[in-house]
Short mmCIF file of C-alpha atoms in Angstrom, two decimals:
data_model
loop_
_atom_site.label_atom_id
_atom_site.label_comp_id
_atom_site.label_asym_id
_atom_site.label_seq_id
_atom_site.Cartn_x
_atom_site.Cartn_y
_atom_site.Cartn_z
CA MET P 1 0.70 89.39 -81.51
CA GLN P 2 2.45 86.09 -80.55
CA THR P 3 5.67 86.00 -78.67
CA HIS P 4 8.06 83.45 -79.95
CA GLU P 5 10.76 81.68 -77.74
CA LEU P 6 13.88 81.31 -79.57
CA VAL P 7 16.25 78.17 -79.05
CA ALA P 8 20.02 78.31 -79.12
CA HIS P 9 21.71 76.05 -81.56
CA ALA P 10 23.08 72.96 -79.62
CA ALA P 11 26.50 73.39 -80.95
CA HIS P 12 26.90 76.97 -79.59
CA SER P 13 25.93 77.21 -76.10
CA PRO P 14 25.54 80.66 -74.54
CA LEU P 15 27.78 81.71 -71.56
CA GLY P 16 25.00 83.32 -69.29
CA ILE P 17 22.01 84.10 -71.63
CA ARG P 18 19.15 81.88 -70.34
CA ARG P 19 16.28 82.87 -72.66
CA VAL P 20 15.48 84.89 -75.85
CA GLU P 21 11.93 85.92 -77.10
CA ALA P 22 11.05 87.69 -80.23
CA LYS P 23 7.75 89.32 -81.26
CA ILE P 24 6.13 91.26 -83.97
CA LEU P 25 4.83 94.21 -81.72
CA SER P 26 2.68 95.94 -84.40
CA MET P 27 2.02 96.38 -88.05
CA THR P 28 0.76 99.60 -89.46
CA ASP P 29 0.46 100.98 -92.87
CA ALA P 30 3.66 102.88 -91.95
CA TRP P 31 5.80 100.40 -89.92
CA MET P 32 6.42 96.92 -88.60
CA ARG P 33 7.77 96.72 -85.10
CA VAL P 34 9.61 93.87 -83.79
CA ARG P 35 11.16 93.16 -80.20
CA TRP P 36 13.79 90.78 -79.05
CA ARG P 37 14.11 90.27 -75.22
CA ILE P 38 17.30 88.60 -73.83
CA ASP P 39 17.39 87.24 -70.21
CA GLY P 40 20.66 86.66 -68.72
CA SER P 41 22.38 89.30 -70.64
CA GLU P 42 24.89 90.44 -68.06
CA LYS P 43 27.90 89.48 -70.26
CA LEU P 44 26.23 90.45 -73.69
CA VAL P 45 28.58 92.31 -75.91
CA ILE P 46 26.85 95.34 -77.47
CA PRO P 47 28.30 96.84 -80.59
CA ALA P 48 29.27 100.43 -80.33
CA PHE P 49 26.99 103.16 -81.68
CA ALA P 50 28.00 103.63 -85.35
CA GLY P 51 25.04 105.72 -86.45
CA LYS P 52 22.31 104.78 -89.11
CA GLY P 53 23.68 103.24 -92.32
CA ARG P 54 23.92 99.95 -94.44
CA GLN P 55 26.80 97.59 -93.45
CA ASP P 56 27.40 93.95 -94.27
CA ASP P 57 28.67 91.39 -91.90
CA LEU P 58 26.71 92.32 -88.87
CA TRP P 59 26.17 88.79 -87.89
CA GLN P 60 29.84 88.72 -86.78
CA THR P 61 28.81 89.96 -83.36
CA THR P 62 25.34 90.70 -81.62
CA CYS P 63 22.86 91.14 -84.29
CA PHE P 64 19.13 90.53 -84.60
CA GLU P 65 17.64 89.08 -87.73
CA LEU P 66 14.28 88.85 -89.49
CA PHE P 67 13.46 86.54 -92.53
CA ILE P 68 10.40 86.98 -94.49
CA MET P 69 9.13 84.46 -97.16
CA PRO P 70 5.90 85.46 -98.98
CA ARG P 71 3.35 82.60 -99.33
CA ASP P 72 3.15 82.84 -103.17
CA GLY P 73 4.61 79.62 -103.89
CA THR P 74 7.89 80.98 -104.86
CA PRO P 75 11.20 80.02 -102.94
CA GLY P 76 12.39 83.78 -102.62
CA TYR P 77 12.77 85.37 -99.40
CA SER P 78 14.17 88.70 -97.72
CA GLU P 79 16.63 88.99 -94.94
CA PHE P 80 16.88 91.89 -92.63
CA ASN P 81 19.99 92.28 -90.15
CA LEU P 82 19.55 94.86 -87.31
CA SER P 83 22.41 95.84 -85.10
CA PRO P 84 22.39 97.77 -81.70
CA SER P 85 25.05 99.95 -83.36
CA GLU P 86 22.16 101.17 -85.54
CA ARG P 87 23.86 99.74 -88.58
CA TRP P 88 21.42 97.60 -90.79
CA ALA P 89 21.44 95.34 -93.99
CA ALA P 90 18.71 94.11 -96.09
CA TYR P 91 18.91 91.39 -98.84
CA ASP P 92 16.64 89.51 -101.10
CA PHE P 93 17.37 85.96 -102.38
CA ASP P 94 15.82 84.11 -105.30
CA ASP P 95 16.02 80.72 -103.43
CA TYR P 96 17.80 79.13 -100.63
CA ARG P 97 21.09 81.22 -100.21
CA GLU P 98 20.99 81.90 -104.03
CA GLY P 99 20.68 85.14 -106.02
CA MET P 100 21.56 87.43 -103.28
CA ARG P 101 21.44 91.15 -103.61
CA GLN P 102 20.81 94.25 -101.81
CA ARG P 103 17.17 95.18 -101.07
CA ASP P 104 16.58 98.83 -101.64
CA PHE P 105 15.60 100.83 -98.66
CA ALA P 106 14.54 104.47 -99.12
CA ARG P 107 13.98 105.09 -95.52
CA GLU P 108 16.27 103.42 -92.79
CA PRO P 109 15.02 101.12 -90.08
CA ASP P 110 15.03 102.63 -86.40
CA CYS P 111 16.59 100.67 -83.79
CA SER P 112 17.02 101.02 -80.19
CA ILE P 113 18.57 98.95 -77.08
CA ARG P 114 17.96 99.15 -73.32
CA SER P 115 19.82 97.09 -70.92
CA GLY P 116 18.80 96.40 -67.33
CA GLN P 117 20.66 94.35 -64.61
CA SER P 118 19.91 90.94 -66.50
CA ILE P 119 17.47 91.86 -69.42
CA THR P 120 18.26 93.51 -72.60
CA ILE P 121 15.39 94.63 -75.05
CA PHE P 122 16.21 95.37 -78.63
CA ASP P 123 13.57 97.11 -80.82
CA ALA P 124 13.29 97.79 -84.47
CA ALA P 125 10.89 99.39 -86.56
CA LEU P 126 10.99 98.59 -90.36
CA PRO P 127 9.28 100.67 -92.97
CA ARG P 128 6.17 98.61 -94.25
CA VAL P 129 6.28 99.97 -97.80
CA GLN P 130 9.79 98.27 -98.20
CA LEU P 131 8.71 94.85 -96.79
CA PRO P 132 7.15 91.88 -98.61
CA GLY P 133 3.48 91.95 -97.66
CA PRO P 134 1.59 89.24 -95.72
CA PRO P 135 0.61 86.57 -95.77
CA CYS P 136 4.38 85.35 -95.26
CA SER P 137 6.26 82.86 -93.35
CA ILE P 138 8.77 84.55 -91.12
CA GLY P 139 12.11 83.56 -89.27
CA LEU P 140 13.12 85.45 -86.16
CA ALA P 141 16.73 85.02 -85.08
CA ALA P 142 19.71 86.55 -83.29
CA VAL P 143 23.43 86.22 -83.07
CA LEU P 144 24.50 86.95 -79.64
CA GLU P 145 28.07 87.59 -78.57
CA GLU P 146 29.07 87.40 -74.90
CA GLU P 147 32.45 88.26 -73.28
CA GLY P 148 35.42 86.28 -74.39
CA GLY P 149 33.96 85.91 -77.91
CA VAL P 150 31.49 83.31 -76.91
CA LYS P 151 28.56 83.41 -79.77
CA SER P 152 25.29 81.75 -79.62
CA TYR P 153 22.74 81.53 -82.38
CA TRP P 154 19.19 81.67 -81.61
CA ALA P 155 16.19 80.98 -83.92
CA LEU P 156 12.78 79.70 -83.95
CA SER P 157 14.05 76.18 -84.68
CA HIS P 158 17.45 74.56 -85.86
CA HIS P 159 17.47 71.58 -88.34
CA LYS P 160 21.25 71.36 -89.27
CA GLU P 161 24.49 70.60 -87.75
CA LYS P 162 25.54 74.20 -88.10
CA PRO P 163 23.44 77.33 -87.41
CA ASP P 164 21.64 78.23 -90.74
CA PHE P 165 18.99 80.96 -90.34
CA HIS P 166 18.36 80.85 -94.06
CA ASP P 167 16.91 77.20 -93.84
CA PRO P 168 13.27 77.64 -94.93
CA ALA P 169 12.33 75.10 -92.09
CA CYS P 170 13.20 77.95 -89.86
CA PHE P 171 10.63 80.21 -91.12
CA ASN P 172 7.80 78.68 -89.04
CA ALA P 173 6.06 81.68 -87.62
CA CYS P 174 3.28 83.41 -89.68
CA LEU P 175 2.50 86.90 -90.46
CA ALA P 176 -1.19 87.04 -91.68
CA ARG P 177 -3.03 89.91 -93.27
CA THR P 178 -4.16 92.25 -90.73
CA ARG P 179 -6.19 95.61 -90.69
CA ALA P 180 -3.82 98.56 -90.47
CA ALA P 181 -3.80 100.43 -87.32
#
């Protein structure tokens, strides 16, 4: 599957991060696997392990986000927040930032993070049965906090003065129907 280079919002420059990529690794009947790669992550703040569980406001520190909008002509979409702490959140929206409600998840996502000298890899596996099905438009994003509270906001694209991962114009990657592996 295609690797997508994310761009930092111009109003929030990173301290040392040079590049962020995101990729849907695989889609099976059971799981959707997603990976984010951060280059220049020496000063990245990684939230402490908290164990699996739902938690709001994960975006206030390092957090990885996936947005899925089915291509059925309706404006609704789903948001998934995934933290290196293993906490997660899932929401459904009826329209742009309207009608927000928690998305039910019977089986929690699996998350892992590995850091090397200057590269960090964050992997997430989300249960397929609990995700909107393809074909979909997707948005891949990350809030990355570095030492000193410096936050940068990374997405496929930015179209507003302030970072806004919910902007449908940012959902510019495609998730097509594929045969299950």
